[in-house]
mmCIF file of C-alpha atoms in Angstrom:
data_model
loop_
_atom_site.group_PDB
_atom_site.id
_atom_site.type_symbol
_atom_site.label_atom_id
_atom_site.label_comp_id
_atom_site.label_asym_id
_atom_site.label_seq_id
_atom_site.Cartn_x
_atom_site.Cartn_y
_atom_site.Cartn_z
ATOM 1 C CA MET A 27 -0.077 0.037 -0.119
ATOM 2 C CA GLN A 28 1.336 3.463 -1.029
ATOM 3 C CA ASP A 29 1.882 6.467 1.495
ATOM 4 C CA GLU A 30 -1.122 8.574 2.048
ATOM 5 C CA LEU A 31 -1.588 11.771 0.036
ATOM 6 C CA GLN A 32 -3.970 14.536 0.335
ATOM 7 C CA GLN A 33 -4.385 16.454 -3.016
ATOM 8 C CA VAL A 34 -4.683 20.271 -2.758
ATOM 9 C CA GLY A 35 -4.998 22.768 -5.371
ATOM 10 C CA ARG A 36 -5.181 21.385 -8.542
ATOM 11 C CA THR A 37 -1.382 20.103 -8.992
ATOM 12 C CA TYR A 38 -0.115 19.529 -5.556
ATOM 13 C CA VAL A 39 -0.321 17.051 -2.671
ATOM 14 C CA ILE A 40 0.449 17.013 0.909
ATOM 15 C CA TRP A 41 2.860 14.210 1.808
ATOM 16 C CA LYS A 42 4.519 13.893 5.205
ATOM 17 C CA ASN A 43 3.746 17.357 5.997
ATOM 18 C CA ARG A 44 5.286 18.731 2.951
ATOM 19 C CA ARG A 45 3.456 20.446 0.060
ATOM 20 C CA LEU A 46 4.820 18.793 -3.310
ATOM 21 C CA SER A 47 4.141 19.109 -7.044
ATOM 22 C CA TYR A 48 2.075 16.186 -8.190
ATOM 23 C CA PHE A 49 2.740 14.281 -11.498
ATOM 24 C CA ALA A 50 0.806 11.189 -10.701
ATOM 25 C CA GLY A 51 -2.817 9.765 -10.991
ATOM 26 C CA CYS A 52 -4.868 10.053 -14.053
ATOM 27 C CA ASP A 53 -6.925 13.239 -13.358
ATOM 28 C CA TYR A 54 -5.316 14.555 -16.803
ATOM 29 C CA PHE A 55 -7.355 17.769 -16.618
ATOM 30 C CA ARG A 56 -7.543 18.045 -13.012
ATOM 31 C CA ILE A 57 -11.383 18.754 -13.146
ATOM 32 C CA ALA A 58 -12.203 16.284 -10.251
ATOM 33 C CA SER A 59 -12.014 19.464 -8.066
ATOM 34 C CA HIS A 60 -13.617 21.795 -10.738
ATOM 35 C CA PRO A 61 -16.105 24.150 -9.199
ATOM 36 C CA ALA A 62 -18.641 23.181 -11.922
ATOM 37 C CA ILE A 63 -18.107 19.444 -11.278
ATOM 38 C CA LEU A 64 -18.331 19.582 -7.611
ATOM 39 C CA ARG A 65 -21.568 22.090 -7.735
ATOM 40 C CA ALA A 66 -23.290 19.391 -9.920
ATOM 41 C CA VAL A 67 -22.293 16.679 -7.393
ATOM 42 C CA ARG A 68 -23.801 18.717 -4.591
ATOM 43 C CA GLU A 69 -26.914 19.559 -6.577
ATOM 44 C CA GLY A 70 -27.320 16.098 -7.410
ATOM 45 C CA LEU A 71 -27.324 14.906 -3.788
ATOM 46 C CA ALA A 72 -29.684 17.396 -2.846
ATOM 47 C CA LYS A 73 -32.095 16.812 -5.603
ATOM 48 C CA TYR A 74 -31.821 13.109 -6.072
ATOM 49 C CA GLY A 75 -30.436 11.502 -3.046
ATOM 50 C CA LEU A 76 -27.440 8.978 -2.894
ATOM 51 C CA ASN A 77 -28.249 5.482 -4.264
ATOM 52 C CA VAL A 78 -31.053 3.942 -6.075
ATOM 53 C CA ALA A 79 -30.360 0.701 -4.241
ATOM 54 C CA ALA A 80 -31.493 -1.521 -7.048
ATOM 55 C CA SER A 81 -30.440 -3.097 -10.444
ATOM 56 C CA ARG A 82 -31.350 -0.920 -13.254
ATOM 57 C CA LEU A 83 -33.003 -3.986 -14.611
ATOM 58 C CA THR A 84 -35.468 -4.078 -11.683
ATOM 59 C CA THR A 85 -36.355 -0.713 -9.998
ATOM 60 C CA GLY A 86 -33.248 1.269 -10.419
ATOM 61 C CA ASN A 87 -33.195 2.617 -13.868
ATOM 62 C CA HIS A 88 -33.349 6.377 -12.871
ATOM 63 C CA VAL A 89 -33.832 9.184 -15.631
ATOM 64 C CA LEU A 90 -30.012 10.431 -14.794
ATOM 65 C CA TYR A 91 -28.759 7.223 -16.107
ATOM 66 C CA THR A 92 -30.577 7.326 -19.536
ATOM 67 C CA ARG A 93 -29.503 11.068 -19.781
ATOM 68 C CA LEU A 94 -25.793 10.362 -19.265
ATOM 69 C CA GLU A 95 -25.762 7.475 -21.542
ATOM 70 C CA ALA A 96 -27.370 9.652 -24.125
ATOM 71 C CA ALA A 97 -24.621 12.363 -23.327
ATOM 72 C CA LEU A 98 -21.850 9.612 -23.851
ATOM 73 C CA ALA A 99 -23.155 8.209 -27.149
ATOM 74 C CA ASP A 100 -23.212 11.905 -28.336
ATOM 75 C CA PHE A 101 -19.858 12.804 -27.114
ATOM 76 C CA PHE A 102 -18.100 9.713 -28.600
ATOM 77 C CA GLY A 103 -20.117 9.736 -31.691
ATOM 78 C CA ALA A 104 -21.302 6.282 -30.976
ATOM 79 C CA PRO A 105 -24.585 4.567 -31.754
ATOM 80 C CA ALA A 106 -25.247 3.499 -28.018
ATOM 81 C CA ALA A 107 -23.712 3.435 -24.653
ATOM 82 C CA VAL A 108 -23.997 1.301 -21.544
ATOM 83 C CA LEU A 109 -23.011 2.979 -18.291
ATOM 84 C CA ALA A 110 -21.277 0.781 -15.695
ATOM 85 C CA GLY A 111 -20.661 1.279 -12.096
ATOM 86 C CA ASN A 112 -16.860 1.797 -12.756
ATOM 87 C CA GLY A 113 -13.989 1.691 -15.565
ATOM 88 C CA TYR A 114 -12.570 -1.717 -14.647
ATOM 89 C CA ALA A 115 -15.992 -3.392 -14.964
ATOM 90 C CA THR A 116 -16.687 -2.140 -18.404
ATOM 91 C CA ASN A 117 -14.523 -4.795 -19.978
ATOM 92 C CA LEU A 118 -16.047 -7.551 -18.030
ATOM 93 C CA ILE A 119 -19.670 -6.501 -18.877
ATOM 94 C CA ALA A 120 -18.728 -6.385 -22.527
ATOM 95 C CA ALA A 121 -16.897 -9.633 -22.775
ATOM 96 C CA GLN A 122 -19.884 -11.526 -21.167
ATOM 97 C CA ALA A 123 -21.811 -10.171 -24.173
ATOM 98 C CA LEU A 124 -19.295 -10.778 -26.710
ATOM 99 C CA ASP A 125 -18.483 -14.341 -25.442
ATOM 100 C CA GLU A 126 -20.914 -16.518 -27.643
ATOM 101 C CA GLY A 127 -20.233 -14.911 -30.999
ATOM 102 C CA ALA A 128 -16.426 -15.242 -30.763
ATOM 103 C CA SER A 129 -14.568 -18.018 -32.651
ATOM 104 C CA HIS A 130 -11.039 -16.927 -31.141
ATOM 105 C CA VAL A 131 -9.810 -14.450 -28.591
ATOM 106 C CA PHE A 132 -6.342 -12.670 -28.905
ATOM 107 C CA ILE A 133 -4.997 -10.212 -26.468
ATOM 108 C CA ASP A 134 -1.912 -7.703 -26.344
ATOM 109 C CA ALA A 135 0.966 -9.170 -24.491
ATOM 110 C CA ARG A 136 0.783 -5.885 -22.465
ATOM 111 C CA ALA A 137 -2.786 -5.590 -22.111
ATOM 112 C CA HIS A 138 -4.195 -3.932 -18.714
ATOM 113 C CA ALA A 139 -5.479 -6.315 -16.122
ATOM 114 C CA SER A 140 -9.141 -5.501 -16.550
ATOM 115 C CA LEU A 141 -8.767 -6.791 -20.168
ATOM 116 C CA ARG A 142 -7.122 -9.957 -18.943
ATOM 117 C CA ASP A 143 -9.731 -10.513 -16.325
ATOM 118 C CA ALA A 144 -12.347 -9.871 -19.303
ATOM 119 C CA ALA A 145 -10.794 -12.810 -21.283
ATOM 120 C CA ARG A 146 -11.612 -15.289 -18.884
ATOM 121 C CA PHE A 147 -15.225 -14.973 -19.595
ATOM 122 C CA PHE A 148 -14.593 -16.455 -23.055
ATOM 123 C CA PRO A 149 -14.927 -20.235 -23.141
ATOM 124 C CA ARG A 150 -12.062 -20.599 -25.478
ATOM 125 C CA PRO A 151 -8.394 -20.602 -25.182
ATOM 126 C CA VAL A 152 -7.289 -16.858 -25.362
ATOM 127 C CA VAL A 153 -4.017 -16.261 -27.294
ATOM 128 C CA GLU A 154 -1.435 -13.514 -26.881
ATOM 129 C CA PHE A 155 0.031 -11.279 -29.487
ATOM 130 C CA LYS A 156 3.020 -9.533 -29.507
ATOM 131 C CA HIS A 157 2.952 -5.883 -27.991
ATOM 132 C CA ARG A 158 1.465 -3.455 -30.617
ATOM 133 C CA ASP A 159 2.689 -5.829 -33.369
ATOM 134 C CA ALA A 160 0.041 -5.858 -36.037
ATOM 135 C CA GLY A 161 2.221 -8.058 -38.142
ATOM 136 C CA ASP A 162 1.984 -10.747 -35.505
ATOM 137 C CA LEU A 163 -1.621 -10.195 -34.875
ATOM 138 C CA GLY A 164 -2.476 -10.652 -38.692
ATOM 139 C CA ARG A 165 -0.368 -14.104 -38.931
ATOM 140 C CA ARG A 166 -2.372 -15.273 -35.947
ATOM 141 C CA LEU A 167 -5.747 -14.100 -37.467
ATOM 142 C CA ARG A 168 -5.430 -15.949 -40.537
ATOM 143 C CA GLY A 169 -8.491 -18.271 -41.256
ATOM 144 C CA LYS A 170 -10.461 -16.939 -38.316
ATOM 145 C CA ARG A 171 -13.774 -15.889 -39.028
ATOM 146 C CA ARG A 172 -15.103 -14.006 -35.874
ATOM 147 C CA PRO A 173 -12.066 -13.256 -33.660
ATOM 148 C CA VAL A 174 -12.163 -10.784 -30.589
ATOM 149 C CA VAL A 175 -8.844 -8.750 -30.139
ATOM 150 C CA LEU A 176 -8.596 -7.127 -26.726
ATOM 151 C CA THR A 177 -6.228 -4.244 -26.494
ATOM 152 C CA ASP A 178 -5.525 -0.905 -24.630
ATOM 153 C CA GLY A 179 -5.834 2.223 -26.829
ATOM 154 C CA VAL A 180 -3.191 4.166 -24.769
ATOM 155 C CA PHE A 181 -1.187 1.679 -22.795
ATOM 156 C CA SER A 182 -1.231 3.319 -19.044
ATOM 157 C CA HIS A 183 2.417 2.232 -18.091
ATOM 158 C CA ASN A 184 4.074 4.466 -20.743
ATOM 159 C CA GLY A 185 1.819 6.160 -23.042
ATOM 160 C CA GLU A 186 2.093 3.987 -26.163
ATOM 161 C CA ILE A 187 -0.818 3.981 -28.544
ATOM 162 C CA ALA A 188 -2.232 0.703 -29.958
ATOM 163 C CA PRO A 189 -2.063 0.816 -33.953
ATOM 164 C CA LEU A 190 -5.634 0.898 -34.443
ATOM 165 C CA ARG A 191 -5.799 1.507 -38.334
ATOM 166 C CA GLU A 192 -3.137 -1.442 -38.891
ATOM 167 C CA TYR A 193 -4.929 -3.876 -36.666
ATOM 168 C CA LEU A 194 -8.328 -3.010 -38.656
ATOM 169 C CA LYS A 195 -6.564 -3.790 -41.917
ATOM 170 C CA VAL A 196 -5.692 -7.392 -40.708
ATOM 171 C CA LEU A 197 -8.875 -8.068 -38.877
ATOM 172 C CA PRO A 198 -11.546 -10.255 -40.616
ATOM 173 C CA PRO A 199 -14.770 -8.772 -41.473
ATOM 174 C CA GLY A 200 -16.584 -10.670 -38.966
ATOM 175 C CA GLY A 201 -13.944 -9.424 -36.017
ATOM 176 C CA ILE A 202 -14.221 -7.198 -33.306
ATOM 177 C CA ILE A 203 -11.608 -5.176 -31.221
ATOM 178 C CA LEU A 204 -12.577 -4.837 -27.652
ATOM 179 C CA LEU A 205 -10.525 -1.637 -26.921
ATOM 180 C CA ASP A 206 -9.922 -0.444 -23.353
ATOM 181 C CA ASP A 207 -9.794 3.460 -24.050
ATOM 182 C CA ALA A 208 -9.526 4.494 -20.316
ATOM 183 C CA HIS A 209 -6.604 6.763 -20.901
ATOM 184 C CA SER A 210 -7.431 8.001 -24.149
ATOM 185 C CA ALA A 211 -11.238 8.942 -23.614
ATOM 186 C CA GLY A 212 -11.657 12.765 -23.567
ATOM 187 C CA ILE A 213 -7.889 13.390 -24.366
ATOM 188 C CA LEU A 214 -6.887 12.125 -27.750
ATOM 189 C CA GLY A 215 -8.752 13.029 -31.000
ATOM 190 C CA ALA A 216 -9.984 16.587 -32.278
ATOM 191 C CA ARG A 217 -13.068 16.122 -30.056
ATOM 192 C CA GLY A 218 -11.533 13.934 -27.251
ATOM 193 C CA ARG A 219 -13.250 10.795 -28.613
ATOM 194 C CA GLY A 220 -10.155 8.736 -27.885
ATOM 195 C CA THR A 221 -7.774 6.388 -29.854
ATOM 196 C CA PRO A 222 -10.526 5.734 -32.795
ATOM 197 C CA GLU A 223 -10.678 9.247 -33.588
ATOM 198 C CA HIS A 224 -6.902 9.878 -33.134
ATOM 199 C CA ALA A 225 -6.133 6.845 -35.763
ATOM 200 C CA GLY A 226 -8.909 8.195 -37.931
ATOM 201 C CA VAL A 227 -10.806 4.982 -38.259
ATOM 202 C CA SER A 228 -14.393 3.947 -38.250
ATOM 203 C CA ARG A 229 -15.830 2.572 -34.859
ATOM 204 C CA ARG A 230 -17.764 0.023 -36.836
ATOM 205 C CA ARG A 231 -15.812 -3.144 -35.660
ATOM 206 C CA ILE A 232 -14.736 -1.480 -32.200
ATOM 207 C CA VAL A 233 -16.168 -1.882 -28.930
ATOM 208 C CA GLN A 234 -14.779 0.951 -27.046
ATOM 209 C CA THR A 235 -14.889 0.961 -23.130
ATOM 210 C CA VAL A 236 -14.135 4.161 -21.135
ATOM 211 C CA THR A 237 -13.936 5.444 -17.404
ATOM 212 C CA LEU A 238 -15.159 8.626 -16.252
ATOM 213 C CA SER A 239 -12.646 8.780 -13.494
ATOM 214 C CA LYS A 240 -9.738 9.925 -15.513
ATOM 215 C CA ALA A 241 -9.942 12.749 -18.035
ATOM 216 C CA PHE A 242 -13.575 13.284 -16.946
ATOM 217 C CA GLY A 243 -12.554 13.632 -13.176
ATOM 218 C CA VAL A 244 -15.533 11.856 -11.805
ATOM 219 C CA TYR A 245 -16.389 8.210 -11.526
ATOM 220 C CA GLY A 246 -18.058 5.297 -13.422
ATOM 221 C CA GLY A 247 -17.401 3.819 -16.881
ATOM 222 C CA ALA A 248 -19.058 3.233 -20.280
ATOM 223 C CA ILE A 249 -19.313 0.945 -23.190
ATOM 224 C CA LEU A 250 -19.687 2.639 -26.420
ATOM 225 C CA CYS A 251 -20.958 0.194 -28.915
ATOM 226 C CA GLU A 252 -23.796 -0.642 -31.727
ATOM 227 C CA GLN A 253 -27.348 -0.813 -30.440
ATOM 228 C CA ALA A 254 -27.563 -4.662 -30.918
ATOM 229 C CA LEU A 255 -24.630 -5.013 -28.550
ATOM 230 C CA ARG A 256 -26.319 -2.881 -26.029
ATOM 231 C CA GLU A 257 -29.188 -4.722 -25.984
ATOM 232 C CA ARG A 258 -27.298 -8.035 -25.658
ATOM 233 C CA ILE A 259 -25.591 -6.586 -22.803
ATOM 234 C CA LEU A 260 -28.807 -5.901 -21.027
ATOM 235 C CA ALA A 261 -29.843 -9.407 -21.813
ATOM 236 C CA VAL A 262 -26.957 -11.628 -20.864
ATOM 237 C CA SER A 263 -24.654 -9.587 -18.657
ATOM 238 C CA ARG A 264 -24.632 -11.113 -15.155
ATOM 239 C CA MET A 265 -22.320 -8.172 -14.029
ATOM 240 C CA PHE A 266 -24.618 -5.459 -15.353
ATOM 241 C CA ALA A 267 -27.778 -7.151 -14.123
ATOM 242 C CA GLY A 268 -26.712 -7.551 -10.602
ATOM 243 C CA ASN A 269 -24.709 -4.301 -10.124
ATOM 244 C CA THR A 270 -26.165 -1.554 -8.343
ATOM 245 C CA PRO A 271 -25.664 1.615 -10.753
ATOM 246 C CA LEU A 272 -23.511 4.523 -10.176
ATOM 247 C CA PRO A 273 -24.487 7.023 -7.434
ATOM 248 C CA LEU A 274 -26.820 9.651 -8.576
ATOM 249 C CA PRO A 275 -24.650 12.486 -7.439
ATOM 250 C CA LEU A 276 -21.829 11.188 -9.418
ATOM 251 C CA ALA A 277 -23.960 10.598 -12.512
ATOM 252 C CA ASN A 278 -25.040 14.398 -12.309
ATOM 253 C CA GLY A 279 -21.330 15.318 -11.983
ATOM 254 C CA ALA A 280 -20.655 13.202 -14.906
ATOM 255 C CA LEU A 281 -23.104 15.317 -17.171
ATOM 256 C CA ALA A 282 -21.592 18.329 -16.107
ATOM 257 C CA SER A 283 -18.171 16.884 -17.001
ATOM 258 C CA ILE A 284 -19.239 16.071 -20.235
ATOM 259 C CA GLY A 285 -20.643 19.437 -21.156
ATOM 260 C CA LEU A 286 -17.527 21.133 -19.846
ATOM 261 C CA LEU A 287 -15.275 19.098 -22.111
ATOM 262 C CA ARG A 288 -17.542 19.214 -25.075
ATOM 263 C CA SER A 289 -18.216 23.015 -24.750
ATOM 264 C CA ASP A 290 -14.592 24.151 -24.167
ATOM 265 C CA ASP A 291 -11.414 22.489 -25.901
ATOM 266 C CA LYS A 292 -8.977 24.579 -23.872
ATOM 267 C CA PHE A 293 -8.290 21.688 -21.765
ATOM 268 C CA ARG A 294 -7.094 19.511 -24.331
ATOM 269 C CA THR A 295 -5.041 22.542 -26.069
ATOM 270 C CA ARG A 296 -3.204 23.121 -22.790
ATOM 271 C CA LEU A 297 -2.468 19.500 -22.152
ATOM 272 C CA ALA A 298 -1.249 19.021 -25.589
ATOM 273 C CA HIS A 299 0.878 22.051 -25.340
ATOM 274 C CA ASN A 300 2.389 20.740 -21.904
ATOM 275 C CA VAL A 301 2.772 17.162 -22.989
ATOM 276 C CA GLU A 302 4.736 18.581 -26.385
ATOM 277 C CA TYR A 303 6.995 20.858 -24.100
ATOM 278 C CA VAL A 304 8.142 18.055 -21.879
ATOM 279 C CA LYS A 305 8.372 15.356 -24.348
ATOM 280 C CA SER A 306 10.341 17.787 -26.709
ATOM 281 C CA ALA A 307 12.874 18.757 -24.131
ATOM 282 C CA LEU A 308 13.599 14.912 -23.354
ATOM 283 C CA ARG A 309 13.989 14.001 -26.898
ATOM 284 C CA GLY A 310 17.624 12.354 -27.534
ATOM 285 C CA THR A 311 17.980 11.701 -23.885
ATOM 286 C CA GLU A 312 18.062 8.560 -21.909
ATOM 287 C CA MET A 313 14.774 9.905 -20.440
ATOM 288 C CA ALA A 314 12.813 10.174 -23.854
ATOM 289 C CA ALA A 315 9.427 9.486 -23.641
ATOM 290 C CA ALA A 316 7.082 7.544 -26.147
ATOM 291 C CA GLU A 317 6.581 9.645 -29.195
ATOM 292 C CA THR A 318 2.737 9.862 -28.715
ATOM 293 C CA PRO A 319 0.559 12.863 -27.288
ATOM 294 C CA ALA A 320 -0.368 10.865 -24.393
ATOM 295 C CA PRO A 321 0.639 12.551 -21.331
ATOM 296 C CA ILE A 322 2.428 9.667 -19.636
ATOM 297 C CA ILE A 323 6.145 9.348 -18.911
ATOM 298 C CA ALA A 324 7.741 6.339 -17.807
ATOM 299 C CA VAL A 325 11.238 6.145 -16.129
ATOM 300 C CA ILE A 326 12.441 2.484 -15.369
ATOM 301 C CA PRO A 327 15.592 2.785 -13.209
ATOM 302 C CA ARG A 328 18.248 0.308 -13.835
ATOM 303 C CA ASN A 329 18.907 -0.678 -10.251
ATOM 304 C CA ALA A 330 18.001 0.435 -6.619
ATOM 305 C CA ARG A 331 20.718 3.161 -6.577
ATOM 306 C CA GLU A 332 19.284 4.990 -9.352
ATOM 307 C CA THR A 333 15.588 4.699 -7.738
ATOM 308 C CA LYS A 334 17.128 6.295 -4.583
ATOM 309 C CA LEU A 335 18.993 9.149 -6.541
ATOM 310 C CA LEU A 336 15.855 10.214 -8.758
ATOM 311 C CA ARG A 337 13.850 10.084 -5.758
ATOM 312 C CA LYS A 338 16.108 12.543 -3.853
ATOM 313 C CA ARG A 339 16.501 14.614 -6.715
ATOM 314 C CA LEU A 340 12.802 14.925 -7.279
ATOM 315 C CA LEU A 341 12.166 15.882 -3.723
ATOM 316 C CA SER A 342 14.972 18.273 -3.660
ATOM 317 C CA ASN A 343 12.791 20.107 -6.641
ATOM 318 C CA GLY A 344 9.654 19.894 -4.813
ATOM 319 C CA ILE A 345 8.078 16.951 -6.561
ATOM 320 C CA PHE A 346 6.306 13.901 -5.225
ATOM 321 C CA PRO A 347 8.451 10.791 -6.258
ATOM 322 C CA SER A 348 5.667 8.938 -7.895
ATOM 323 C CA PHE A 349 7.280 5.305 -7.864
ATOM 324 C CA ILE A 350 4.903 2.601 -8.427
ATOM 325 C CA ARG A 351 4.393 -1.160 -8.562
ATOM 326 C CA TYR A 352 1.465 -1.895 -10.976
ATOM 327 C CA PRO A 353 0.428 -5.336 -12.657
ATOM 328 C CA GLY A 354 1.939 -5.309 -16.282
ATOM 329 C CA GLY A 355 4.581 -2.837 -15.396
ATOM 330 C CA PRO A 356 8.299 -3.783 -14.506
ATOM 331 C CA GLU A 357 8.342 -6.106 -11.613
ATOM 332 C CA THR A 358 10.842 -3.774 -9.751
ATOM 333 C CA GLY A 359 8.659 -0.759 -10.012
ATOM 334 C CA TYR A 360 9.313 2.425 -11.975
ATOM 335 C CA PHE A 361 8.727 6.199 -11.824
ATOM 336 C CA ARG A 362 5.178 7.344 -13.825
ATOM 337 C CA PHE A 363 4.961 10.800 -14.423
ATOM 338 C CA VAL A 364 1.565 12.332 -15.732
ATOM 339 C CA ILE A 365 1.361 15.800 -17.293
ATOM 340 C CA SER A 366 -1.695 17.417 -16.874
ATOM 341 C CA SER A 367 -3.206 20.453 -18.415
ATOM 342 C CA GLU A 368 -3.048 22.610 -15.327
ATOM 343 C CA HIS A 369 0.505 22.137 -14.586
ATOM 344 C CA SER A 370 2.504 25.497 -14.476
ATOM 345 C CA ARG A 371 5.735 26.140 -16.522
ATOM 346 C CA LEU A 372 7.606 26.346 -13.408
ATOM 347 C CA GLN A 373 6.360 22.883 -12.354
ATOM 348 C CA LEU A 374 7.379 21.287 -15.703
ATOM 349 C CA ASP A 375 10.705 22.883 -15.632
ATOM 350 C CA LYS A 376 11.068 21.482 -12.353
ATOM 351 C CA LEU A 377 10.552 18.109 -13.515
ATOM 352 C CA LEU A 378 12.746 18.500 -16.363
ATOM 353 C CA GLU A 379 15.261 19.677 -14.308
ATOM 354 C CA SER A 380 15.021 16.451 -12.291
ATOM 355 C CA LEU A 381 15.030 14.071 -15.286
ATOM 356 C CA HIS A 382 17.900 15.792 -16.879
ATOM 357 C CA GLY A 383 19.974 15.718 -13.838
ATOM 358 C CA HIS A 384 19.271 12.101 -13.300
#
C-alpha cells in the first residue's frame, strides 16, 4: 500500500507534511476539483439522494442514467452507450456479451489487467500477440472468422498507443476489437473521442470502453457500441444485471463534466502544449518518452541506486516521487509521471530539471 496523500489545489499534494508538485494519478485535466463539477455533485445529492439501491433491470433505472448514456453516445459519436459502475467493470460486462459469437480470442501481451480478467469470460483459449505488433496479430488471425481482439488504446504504463488502423486492416470482416480506452477518452482526437478518432478510423468494428474517473474527473464507466450489443448486454450480462449503478450525484457530476469538455477545448489544448513541451525537451536523452500525444512518461531505473538518486532529486525540486508497482509494469517498479493541462511552466521545468539531472 502506498503512502497516504492529500491532494490540494489542482496540481499539489500534502505528503509527510510537505507540499509537493503532483505528477501522478490520471486526472489529466484536474477537473475532479473543478467548481462546476463539484456544484453538480452537490446539486445531485440534494435533488436525487445518494443511491437507487437496486439494479437498473429491476427498479433502479433512474432518468439520470438514461440522460448520461445519451450524452456519452453523443460525445463519442457512438450509436449507443451502456453505463457501468466503474471503468474496470466495463471490459468484463462487454466480454459477457461478446463471448457467444467469438470464434477466437487474442490479447495484447501488455494489455491492462481488466482486459485479462475479461478474457476469462470467453469459453475458449485466449492467445497473446506481441505488444502493438500488427504483423504478429495478422499472422495469428489468418483463417479466423469471428475473432475478438483485446487491447488498450493508450497503454497506461508508458503512453504508447495501439496501432488501430493497422489492426483493422488485418482483422477479418466478422472480427471485433474490444478497446480499453480509459487513458485516451476525453484526451486524444480533435473532439476527445479517444484512440479511434486519433487514428482516423471507423468505430464500426470497435467496442470502446471508457472510464469517467480519469479525463472526466468523476467516476463510473461506459461501453460505447452498436445498439444490438447494448441490447445483448442488458439481456445476458450478469455483472450488469446484478450491479447497483453509479451513485446519482456522481452521474449528475459526469453530465456536467461531459458538457464542460464538449463546450471548451482549452483543456485539451493546454494539455497538448504541456505534453509537447516536456517530451520535446527529453528527445535525444535517456529519459526520452514515447513519441505520442499521451501525457504519460515512464522512467525505469536500472537498479536500486538509481531509484534512490532520482527520488532524492525529485524531492529536492519539490516533486512527489511517484514510484509505483503495478500489474503489467516492471516487477521492480518504476517512476510514472503524468503531465496535466493545469501544471505551470515552473512545475514542468522543475520536473525536467530532475530528469535531466538524473
